[in-house]
Coordinates of C-alpha atoms and ligand atoms in Angstrom, one line a residue:
W1 CA -21.5 -12.3 -19.3
S2 CA -24.7 -10.8 -20.6
E3 CA -24.6 -8.2 -23.3
F4 CA -25.6 -5.6 -20.7
Q5 CA -22.6 -6.5 -18.6
N6 CA -20.3 -6.3 -21.6
R7 CA -21.4 -2.8 -22.3
M8 CA -20.6 -1.7 -18.7
Y9 CA -16.9 -1.6 -19.4
Y10 CA -14.5 0.5 -21.3
Y11 CA -12.4 -1.6 -23.6
G12 CA -8.7 -1.0 -24.1
T13 CA -5.3 -2.0 -22.8
F14 CA -2.6 -0.7 -20.7
P15 CA 0.9 0.0 -22.0
T16 CA 2.9 -3.2 -22.6
D17 CA 5.3 -2.6 -19.8
F18 CA 2.4 -2.1 -17.3
L19 CA 3.2 -3.9 -14.0
W20 CA 0.7 -6.3 -12.4
G21 CA 1.1 -7.7 -9.0
V22 CA -0.3 -9.0 -5.8
T23 CA 0.6 -8.1 -2.2
S24 CA 0.8 -9.1 1.4
S25 CA 2.6 -7.9 4.6
A26 CA 4.8 -9.7 7.0
Y27 CA 2.8 -9.6 10.2
Q28 CA -0.4 -10.4 8.4
I29 CA 0.8 -13.7 6.8
E30 CA 4.1 -14.9 8.2
G31 CA 3.5 -16.3 11.6
G32 CA 6.7 -17.7 13.2
W33 CA 6.4 -14.8 15.6
N34 CA 9.3 -16.0 17.8
A35 CA 10.9 -18.5 15.4
G36 CA 14.5 -18.5 14.2
G37 CA 15.7 -15.7 16.5
K38 CA 13.0 -13.1 15.7
G39 CA 12.5 -10.4 18.3
P40 CA 9.0 -9.2 19.3
S41 CA 7.3 -6.4 17.4
I42 CA 4.6 -3.9 18.7
W43 CA 2.0 -6.1 17.0
D44 CA 3.1 -9.1 19.0
T45 CA 2.8 -7.1 22.2
F46 CA -0.5 -5.5 21.2
T47 CA -2.2 -8.8 20.2
H48 CA -0.9 -10.6 23.3
T49 CA -2.3 -7.9 25.6
P50 CA -5.8 -8.9 26.8
G51 CA -8.7 -6.6 26.2
N52 CA -7.5 -5.0 22.9
G53 CA -10.8 -6.0 21.3
I54 CA -9.6 -8.1 18.4
P55 CA -12.3 -10.7 17.4
E56 CA -11.6 -14.1 18.9
N57 CA -8.4 -12.8 20.4
G58 CA -6.8 -13.2 17.0
N59 CA -3.1 -12.6 16.5
G60 CA -0.3 -13.1 14.0
D61 CA 1.5 -15.9 16.0
V62 CA 0.8 -18.4 13.2
A63 CA -1.2 -16.2 10.7
C64 CA -1.0 -18.0 7.3
D65 CA 2.2 -19.7 8.4
S66 CA 3.9 -18.2 5.3
Y67 CA 7.2 -18.4 7.3
N68 CA 7.1 -22.1 6.6
K69 CA 5.1 -22.2 3.4
V70 CA 7.3 -20.3 0.9
D71 CA 6.9 -23.0 -1.8
V72 CA 3.1 -23.2 -1.4
D73 CA 2.8 -19.4 -1.7
L74 CA 5.0 -19.3 -4.8
G75 CA 2.5 -21.5 -6.5
L76 CA -0.3 -19.1 -5.8
I77 CA 1.5 -16.0 -7.1
K78 CA 2.5 -17.4 -10.4
T79 CA -0.4 -16.1 -12.5
L80 CA -0.7 -12.8 -10.5
G81 CA 2.3 -10.8 -11.6
Y82 CA 5.0 -9.4 -9.2
Y83 CA 4.9 -9.9 -5.5
R84 CA 4.9 -7.1 -3.0
F85 CA 5.7 -8.2 0.5
S86 CA 7.1 -6.6 3.6
I87 CA 10.1 -7.3 5.8
S88 CA 9.6 -7.9 9.5
W89 CA 12.2 -5.6 11.0
S90 CA 12.5 -7.5 14.2
R91 CA 13.0 -10.8 12.3
V92 CA 16.3 -9.4 10.9
L93 CA 17.2 -7.0 13.8
P94 CA 15.6 -8.6 16.9
D95 CA 15.8 -5.4 19.0
G96 CA 15.6 -3.1 16.1
T97 CA 19.2 -2.0 16.1
T98 CA 22.1 -3.3 14.1
A99 CA 23.8 -4.3 17.4
H100 CA 22.7 -7.8 16.5
V101 CA 21.9 -9.0 13.0
N102 CA 19.8 -12.2 13.0
E103 CA 21.2 -14.1 10.1
P104 CA 18.4 -16.8 10.0
G105 CA 15.9 -14.0 9.7
L106 CA 17.8 -12.5 6.8
K107 CA 18.1 -16.0 5.2
Y108 CA 14.3 -16.3 5.2
Y109 CA 14.0 -13.2 3.0
E110 CA 17.0 -14.1 0.8
N111 CA 15.5 -17.5 0.2
L112 CA 12.1 -16.0 -0.6
I113 CA 13.6 -13.5 -3.1
D114 CA 15.7 -16.2 -4.8
K115 CA 12.8 -18.4 -5.2
L116 CA 10.6 -15.6 -6.6
L117 CA 13.3 -14.7 -9.1
Q118 CA 13.7 -18.3 -10.2
A119 CA 10.0 -18.5 -10.8
G120 CA 10.1 -15.3 -12.9
I121 CA 8.3 -13.2 -10.2
E122 CA 9.7 -9.8 -9.4
P123 CA 10.0 -9.0 -5.7
Q124 CA 8.8 -5.6 -4.5
V125 CA 9.8 -5.0 -0.9
T126 CA 8.2 -2.8 1.8
L127 CA 10.6 -2.0 4.6
Y128 CA 7.9 -1.0 7.1
H129 CA 4.4 -2.3 7.2
W130 CA 3.6 -1.3 10.8
D131 CA 5.5 -4.0 12.9
L132 CA 8.1 -1.8 14.8
P133 CA 10.5 -3.8 16.9
Q134 CA 9.3 -3.7 20.5
G135 CA 12.8 -2.7 21.6
L136 CA 12.4 0.5 19.7
E137 CA 8.9 1.2 21.0
N138 CA 10.4 0.9 24.5
M139 CA 12.4 4.0 23.6
G140 CA 9.2 5.9 22.6
G141 CA 8.9 4.4 19.1
W142 CA 8.0 6.9 16.4
Q143 CA 7.6 9.6 19.0
N144 CA 11.4 9.6 19.4
V145 CA 13.3 11.4 16.6
I146 CA 16.1 8.8 17.1
M147 CA 14.0 6.4 15.0
V148 CA 15.2 8.3 12.0
E149 CA 18.7 6.9 12.6
Y150 CA 17.5 3.4 13.5
F151 CA 15.3 3.2 10.4
T152 CA 18.1 4.4 8.2
Q153 CA 20.5 1.8 9.6
Y154 CA 17.9 -0.9 9.0
A155 CA 17.4 0.3 5.5
D156 CA 21.1 0.4 4.9
L157 CA 21.4 -3.2 5.9
M158 CA 18.5 -4.2 3.6
F159 CA 19.8 -2.3 0.6
S160 CA 23.3 -3.8 1.0
R161 CA 22.1 -7.4 1.6
L162 CA 19.0 -7.6 -0.6
G163 CA 19.5 -4.7 -3.0
P164 CA 21.4 -6.6 -5.6
K165 CA 18.2 -8.6 -6.2
V166 CA 15.5 -6.1 -5.4
K167 CA 14.7 -3.3 -7.8
R168 CA 11.6 -1.8 -6.2
W169 CA 11.6 -0.6 -2.7
I170 CA 8.9 1.0 -0.5
T171 CA 10.1 2.8 2.7
F172 CA 6.7 3.0 4.5
N173 CA 3.3 1.6 4.0
E174 CA 0.6 4.1 4.9
P175 CA 2.2 6.4 7.4
Y176 CA -1.2 7.9 7.9
I177 CA -2.4 4.7 9.6
V178 CA 0.7 4.5 11.8
A179 CA 0.4 8.1 13.0
N180 CA -3.4 8.2 13.5
L181 CA -4.5 4.7 14.3
G182 CA -1.2 3.7 16.1
Y183 CA -0.5 6.9 18.0
G184 CA -3.8 8.9 18.0
Y185 CA -6.9 6.7 18.2
G186 CA -4.8 3.8 19.6
N187 CA -6.8 1.0 18.0
F188 CA -3.7 -0.2 16.2
A189 CA -0.3 -1.1 17.8
P190 CA 1.3 0.4 19.8
G191 CA -2.1 1.6 21.1
V192 CA -1.1 5.1 22.1
S193 CA -4.0 7.5 22.6
N194 CA -3.0 9.8 25.4
D195 CA -2.3 13.0 23.5
P196 CA -4.1 12.8 20.1
G197 CA -3.7 16.5 19.5
V198 CA 0.1 16.3 19.5
I199 CA 1.5 12.8 19.1
P200 CA 0.2 11.8 15.7
Y201 CA 1.7 15.0 14.2
V202 CA 5.1 14.3 15.9
V203 CA 5.0 10.7 14.7
A204 CA 4.1 11.7 11.1
H205 CA 7.0 14.2 11.2
H206 CA 9.5 11.5 12.2
L207 CA 8.1 9.1 9.6
I208 CA 8.5 11.7 6.9
K209 CA 12.1 12.4 7.9
S210 CA 12.9 8.7 8.1
H211 CA 11.5 8.1 4.7
A212 CA 13.5 11.0 3.3
E213 CA 16.8 9.8 4.9
A214 CA 16.3 6.2 3.5
W215 CA 15.6 7.6 0.1
H216 CA 18.7 9.8 0.1
L217 CA 20.8 6.8 1.4
Y218 CA 19.6 4.7 -1.5
N219 CA 20.1 7.6 -3.9
D220 CA 23.6 8.4 -2.8
K221 CA 25.0 5.0 -1.9
Y222 CA 23.1 2.3 -3.9
R223 CA 21.3 3.7 -6.9
A224 CA 24.3 3.8 -9.2
A225 CA 25.2 0.1 -8.6
Q226 CA 21.8 -1.3 -8.0
G227 CA 19.6 0.8 -10.4
G228 CA 16.4 0.3 -8.5
Q229 CA 13.5 2.6 -7.5
I230 CA 12.4 3.7 -4.1
S231 CA 9.4 5.6 -2.8
I232 CA 6.7 5.7 -0.1
T233 CA 3.2 4.3 -0.2
L234 CA 0.5 6.7 0.9
N235 CA -3.1 5.7 1.4
A236 CA -6.1 7.9 0.7
D237 CA -9.8 7.7 0.3
W238 CA -11.4 9.8 -2.4
A239 CA -13.9 12.4 -1.1
E240 CA -16.8 14.3 -2.6
P241 CA -18.8 17.1 -1.0
R242 CA -22.0 15.7 0.5
N243 CA -23.9 18.5 -1.1
P244 CA -21.9 19.7 -4.2
Y245 CA -23.8 23.0 -4.3
K246 CA -22.7 24.0 -0.8
Q247 CA -19.4 25.8 -0.5
E248 CA -19.0 24.6 3.1
D249 CA -19.1 21.0 2.0
I250 CA -16.7 21.7 -0.8
D251 CA -14.3 23.4 1.6
A252 CA -14.6 20.5 4.1
T253 CA -13.8 18.0 1.3
Y254 CA -10.7 19.9 0.4
R255 CA -9.6 19.8 4.1
Y256 CA -10.4 16.1 4.2
V257 CA -8.1 15.3 1.2
E258 CA -5.3 17.7 2.3
F259 CA -5.3 16.3 5.9
F260 CA -5.3 12.7 4.5
L261 CA -3.1 12.3 1.4
G262 CA -1.7 15.9 1.6
W263 CA -0.3 15.4 5.1
F264 CA 2.5 13.2 3.6
A265 CA 2.3 14.0 -0.1
H266 CA 2.7 17.7 0.2
P267 CA 6.1 17.6 2.0
I268 CA 7.4 14.9 -0.3
Y269 CA 6.1 16.0 -3.7
I270 CA 5.7 19.8 -3.3
G271 CA 7.6 20.8 -0.2
D272 CA 6.6 21.4 3.4
Y273 CA 3.1 20.8 4.9
S274 CA 0.3 22.4 3.0
E275 CA -0.9 25.9 3.9
I276 CA -4.3 24.7 5.0
M277 CA -2.7 22.3 7.6
K278 CA -0.3 24.8 8.8
T279 CA -2.9 27.6 9.2
T280 CA -5.7 25.5 10.6
I281 CA -3.6 23.7 13.2
R282 CA -1.8 26.9 14.3
E283 CA -5.0 28.9 14.6
R284 CA -6.8 26.1 16.6
S285 CA -3.8 25.7 18.9
L286 CA -3.6 29.4 19.7
A287 CA -7.3 29.7 20.2
A288 CA -7.1 27.0 22.8
G289 CA -4.4 29.0 24.6
L290 CA -1.4 27.0 23.5
P291 CA 1.9 29.0 22.9
K292 CA 2.4 27.6 19.4
S293 CA 1.0 25.2 16.8
R294 CA 0.8 21.6 17.6
L295 CA 2.0 20.8 14.1
P296 CA 5.8 20.5 14.1
E297 CA 7.8 22.7 11.7
F298 CA 10.4 21.7 9.2
T299 CA 13.4 23.9 8.9
P300 CA 14.0 25.4 5.4
E301 CA 16.9 22.8 5.0
E302 CA 14.6 20.0 6.0
V303 CA 11.9 21.2 3.6
Q304 CA 14.5 21.0 0.8
R305 CA 15.9 17.7 1.8
I306 CA 12.5 16.0 2.0
N307 CA 11.0 17.5 -1.2
G308 CA 11.6 15.3 -4.2
T309 CA 12.4 12.1 -2.3
H310 CA 10.4 9.9 -4.6
D311 CA 10.8 7.8 -7.7
Y312 CA 7.1 7.2 -8.2
F313 CA 3.9 7.8 -6.3
G314 CA 2.9 4.6 -4.3
L315 CA -0.8 4.6 -3.7
N316 CA -3.1 2.4 -1.6
H317 CA -6.8 3.1 -2.3
Y318 CA -10.0 1.4 -1.3
T319 CA -13.0 3.7 -1.0
T320 CA -14.8 7.1 -1.2
K321 CA -16.6 9.3 1.4
L322 CA -19.1 12.1 1.2
I323 CA -17.9 15.0 3.3
F324 CA -19.5 17.9 5.3
P325 CA -18.1 20.3 7.9
I326 CA -18.3 19.7 11.7
D327 CA -17.3 22.3 14.3
Y328 CA -15.5 20.5 17.1
G329 CA -15.2 23.7 19.2
L330 CA -11.9 23.8 21.1
Q331 CA -11.2 20.1 21.1
Q332 CA -7.5 19.5 20.3
N333 CA -7.0 16.5 18.0
Y334 CA -6.6 15.5 14.4
D335 CA -10.3 15.0 13.8
A336 CA -11.2 18.4 15.3
D337 CA -8.4 20.1 13.3
R338 CA -9.7 18.6 10.1
G339 CA -13.3 19.5 11.1
V340 CA -15.3 17.2 8.9
G341 CA -17.8 14.4 9.0
A342 CA -18.0 11.6 6.5
V343 CA -21.0 9.5 5.3
D344 CA -21.6 6.9 2.6
D345 CA -24.2 7.0 -0.1
W346 CA -27.0 4.4 0.5
S347 CA -26.5 3.1 -3.1
W348 CA -22.9 2.1 -2.6
L349 CA -22.4 -1.6 -2.3
D350 CA -21.2 -3.0 1.0
S351 CA -18.0 -5.0 1.7
G352 CA -17.0 -7.0 4.7
S353 CA -15.5 -3.9 6.3
S354 CA -17.7 -1.1 7.6
W355 CA -15.3 1.6 6.2
L356 CA -15.1 0.2 2.7
K357 CA -17.9 0.8 0.2
V358 CA -17.6 -0.2 -3.4
T359 CA -17.1 3.1 -5.3
P360 CA -15.1 2.5 -8.5
F361 CA -15.5 6.1 -9.8
G362 CA -13.4 7.4 -6.9
I363 CA -10.1 5.8 -8.0
R364 CA -10.2 7.5 -11.3
R365 CA -10.9 10.9 -9.7
L366 CA -8.1 10.3 -7.1
L367 CA -5.6 9.4 -9.9
N368 CA -6.5 12.6 -11.6
H369 CA -6.2 14.5 -8.4
I370 CA -2.6 13.1 -7.9
K371 CA -1.8 13.9 -11.5
N372 CA -2.9 17.5 -11.2
T373 CA -1.7 18.2 -7.7
Y374 CA 1.7 16.5 -7.5
G375 CA 3.2 17.2 -10.9
N376 CA 2.0 14.2 -13.0
P377 CA 4.1 11.6 -11.2
Q378 CA 4.5 8.0 -12.2
I379 CA 1.9 6.2 -10.1
L380 CA 2.2 2.7 -8.8
I381 CA -1.0 1.4 -7.2
T382 CA 0.4 -0.7 -4.4
E383 CA -2.9 -1.8 -2.9
N384 CA -6.5 -2.0 -3.9
G385 CA -9.1 -4.7 -2.9
V386 CA -12.2 -5.6 -1.0
S387 CA -13.2 -7.8 1.9
E388 CA -15.8 -10.3 2.8
K389 CA -17.2 -11.2 6.2
G390 CA -19.3 -14.2 7.4
P391 CA -20.0 -17.3 5.5
V392 CA -17.4 -18.4 2.9
D393 CA -18.4 -18.4 -0.7
L394 CA -15.6 -19.2 -3.2
N395 CA -17.7 -17.5 -5.9
D396 CA -16.7 -14.1 -4.5
V397 CA -19.0 -11.9 -6.7
V398 CA -18.3 -8.7 -4.8
R399 CA -14.5 -9.1 -5.4
Q400 CA -14.9 -10.0 -9.0
H401 CA -17.1 -6.9 -9.6
Y402 CA -14.7 -4.8 -7.5
Y403 CA -11.6 -5.7 -9.5
N404 CA -13.3 -5.5 -12.9
S405 CA -14.9 -2.1 -12.1
Y406 CA -12.0 -0.5 -10.2
I407 CA -9.3 -1.6 -12.7
N408 CA -11.6 -0.4 -15.5
E409 CA -11.6 3.0 -14.0
V410 CA -7.8 2.9 -13.6
L411 CA -7.7 2.1 -17.4
K412 CA -9.8 5.2 -18.1
A413 CA -7.5 7.3 -15.9
R414 CA -4.5 6.1 -17.8
V415 CA -5.9 6.0 -21.4
L416 CA -8.5 8.8 -21.4
D417 CA -7.1 11.1 -18.7
G418 CA -3.4 10.6 -19.1
A419 CA -2.6 9.8 -15.5
D420 CA 0.8 8.2 -15.6
V421 CA -0.2 4.9 -13.9
R422 CA 2.5 2.4 -14.3
G423 CA 1.3 -0.6 -12.2
Y424 CA -1.5 -2.1 -10.2
T425 CA -1.2 -4.4 -7.1
A426 CA -4.1 -6.3 -5.7
W427 CA -4.6 -6.6 -1.9
S428 CA -4.4 -9.3 -1.0
L429 CA -2.8 -12.6 -2.1
M430 CA -4.7 -14.5 0.5
D431 CA -7.0 -14.1 3.5
N432 CA -4.9 -12.9 6.4
F433 CA -4.7 -11.2 9.8
E434 CA -6.7 -8.0 9.2
W435 CA -5.3 -6.1 12.1
A436 CA -7.9 -4.9 14.7
E437 CA -10.5 -7.0 12.9
G438 CA -8.5 -10.2 13.4
Y439 CA -9.4 -12.9 10.8
S440 CA -13.1 -11.8 10.6
E441 CA -12.6 -9.7 7.4
R442 CA -11.1 -11.5 4.4
F443 CA -9.4 -9.6 1.6
G444 CA -7.8 -12.6 -0.1
L445 CA -7.9 -13.7 -3.7
Y446 CA -7.2 -17.1 -2.1
F447 CA -9.3 -18.4 0.8
V448 CA -7.3 -19.7 3.7
N449 CA -9.1 -22.4 5.6
R450 CA -8.3 -21.6 9.3
S451 CA -10.0 -24.7 10.6
D452 CA -7.6 -26.9 8.7
P453 CA -4.2 -27.2 10.5
K454 CA -2.5 -27.1 7.1
L455 CA -4.1 -23.7 6.5
T456 CA -4.9 -24.8 3.0
R457 CA -5.2 -22.1 0.3
T458 CA -8.0 -22.4 -2.2
P459 CA -8.5 -20.0 -5.1
K460 CA -11.7 -17.8 -5.1
V461 CA -13.2 -17.2 -8.5
S462 CA -11.7 -13.7 -8.5
V463 CA -8.3 -15.3 -9.1
Q464 CA -9.6 -16.0 -12.6
T465 CA -11.0 -12.4 -12.9
F466 CA -7.7 -10.8 -12.0
S467 CA -5.5 -13.2 -14.0
T468 CA -7.6 -12.6 -17.1
I469 CA -7.2 -8.9 -16.7
I470 CA -3.5 -9.4 -16.4
R471 CA -3.3 -11.7 -19.5
C472 CA -5.4 -9.3 -21.5
N473 CA -3.4 -6.4 -20.0
G474 CA -6.7 -4.6 -19.6
F475 CA -10.1 -5.2 -21.0
V476 CA -10.8 -6.7 -24.4
D477 CA -14.2 -7.0 -25.9
P478 CA -15.6 -10.4 -24.9
N479 CA -17.1 -10.7 -28.4
S480 CA -13.6 -10.4 -30.0
G481 CA -12.7 -14.0 -29.1
N482 CA -9.2 -12.9 -28.0
E483 CA -6.9 -15.7 -26.8
C484 CA -6.3 -13.8 -23.5
L485 CA -9.9 -14.4 -22.4
K486 CA -9.4 -18.1 -22.3
P487 CA -7.9 -19.6 -19.1
Q488 CA -4.3 -20.6 -19.8
P489 CA -3.2 -24.3 -19.3
E490 CA -2.0 -25.2 -15.8
G491 CA 1.6 -24.1 -15.2
T492 CA 1.7 -21.2 -17.7
Q493 CA 2.5 -17.7 -16.7
R494 CA 3.3 -14.4 -18.4
C495 CA 6.9 -13.5 -17.6
Q496 CA 7.7 -10.3 -15.9
S497 CA 9.4 -7.4 -17.6
N498 CA 12.8 -7.9 -16.0
L499 CA 13.8 -10.0 -19.0
L500 CA 12.8 -7.1 -21.3
L501 CA 15.0 -4.8 -19.3
T502 CA 17.9 -7.1 -19.7
L503 CA 17.4 -7.1 -23.5
T504 CA 17.3 -3.4 -23.6
G505 CA 20.5 -3.2 -21.5
A506 CA 22.2 -5.6 -23.9
T507 CA 21.5 -3.4 -26.9
S508 CA 22.6 -0.1 -25.4
G509 CA 26.3 -0.9 -24.9
K510 CA 29.1 1.1 -26.4
E511 CA 29.8 -1.2 -29.4
G512 CA 27.5 -1.7 -32.4
P513 CA 24.6 0.4 -33.7
D514 CA 22.6 2.5 -31.2
L515 CA 19.4 0.6 -30.7
S516 CA 18.3 2.5 -27.7
D517 CA 15.1 3.8 -29.4
V518 CA 14.2 0.5 -30.9
N519 CA 11.0 -0.7 -29.1
V520 CA 10.9 -4.4 -28.9
Q521 CA 7.8 -6.0 -27.5
I522 CA 8.0 -9.6 -26.6
L523 CA 5.4 -11.6 -24.7
I524 CA 7.0 -14.7 -23.2
Y525 CA 5.1 -17.5 -21.6
R526 CA 7.0 -20.0 -19.6
H527 CA 6.1 -23.6 -18.8
K528 CA 7.1 -25.4 -15.7
Ligands
LIG1 C1 -4.4 -1.3 4.5 N1 -9.2 1.9 7.6 O1 -4.8 -0.8 5.7 C2 -3.1 -2.0 4.8 O2 -2.0 -1.6 4.1 C3 -3.3 -3.5 4.8 O3 -2.3 -4.0 5.7 C4 -4.7 -3.8 5.2 O4 -4.9 -5.2 5.4 C5 -5.6 -3.3 4.1 O5 -5.4 -2.0 3.9 C6 -7.1 -3.6 4.3 O6 -7.5 -2.9 5.4 C7 -5.9 -0.1 6.1 O7 -9.7 1.5 8.7 C8 -6.4 -0.4 7.3 O8 -9.6 2.9 7.0 C9 -7.5 0.2 7.8 C10 -8.1 1.2 7.1 C11 -7.6 1.5 5.8 C12 -6.5 0.9 5.3

């Protein structure tokens, strides 16, 4: 690095128990879409339906073939911290219900978890990353309140079978995307777009209730014995007023953030939908001659039951927008209710995705917003990353810059601002099926060669960038000559903190001196 580049960063480290990890999701990497007794999911149906506009008719039939490549993938994860992955609901419950448990499907996940643990990699499991069993969609999917029961039964099975080995659970990945893109715009499965003023709100309502029931189930039935953590992962862009001197733009920015992150965070971290959502949607509904608000209501009991169903704040974040107001007249849909337009600044660097501009300052502001709005919760960043499109270049300078600059802003939020960030997860382990964009946008730290039948994985240079940040546990001055800046010999990895937890447990028993406030810090490296 040049001296100029060195001075671009804030130097400092995260707390020693900070969690680092890398992530994927089932439909995007597994393949094996009908293997070993798996039932179809809404993404199988969606991608197999002609005319859905996915580049090159891409689908997840084979994806990265991770269903057959557990051992290969393990090798990739070793220097990248813990592993967040999701379970394909219809692989374990082919029609979505517990009427039939598909043991080979469960075996796949048991084997994956066992191998991760043997390799010293902590598993972090998402129960729902968008691939609803088609059998449940046939009953109306998330539009039908009965999903709350089916989801809870599925969660119960996962906690009982995998819970002894999994200490970190995520109920839903990005309910916003499910509600809006799946059941509003319809560009994601199941492709519902016939009533965008009503259905997304109903779907979100049921997702929130399902999350809360799964959290309570874990809390009441499993927490004491299994001692894990469970929460939800919400996604949000950061937003700034297009003109910071204009009150209209500031108000619009507030609506943007409250309708995005607040839609889900307010009921779970504060209680009930926010006033601005309730008032705006009610007034716009009545103005259009409807008898009542299109936003469903929680009963006071439901408000209570949902509020507080979190063990940390799971956050997916990618980019920032500049916001101004738009009056949609009497149109009845989410966008019209929110009433904003969004633009990018011309100076923001591009990525391979039109919606994603490189805006590192936004993550620090968003973390501060969460700290100040939702009671300073523990925050686990469960996704952050950037895409490329077009010609392949393993020297992925955009991603190297993205991780360095975004994680550096996370460090500032933690150290300088006191946001209680506990961990950071990079999206994504490898290039994979990027939903409606097929394989055209690549978020991976590893390049997956799709023209090679073996789907070979090759590290991009950003693997070094990210593993160096992990080894240094932050950013150390390049002139310091610190060991962590040097690449480690092949086959070396920093162990995860589960070992530390065990040590703490062993010293806090009934006999002997009370060592519970003794803080031991051990850095252990393991060799193959
Ligand atoms: C997240 N958008 O989704 C998901 O959790 C991942 O599965 C996905 O691959 C990743 O981000 C990258 O896109 C998003 O259009 C999908 O604004 C689309 C959008 C945002 C997030």
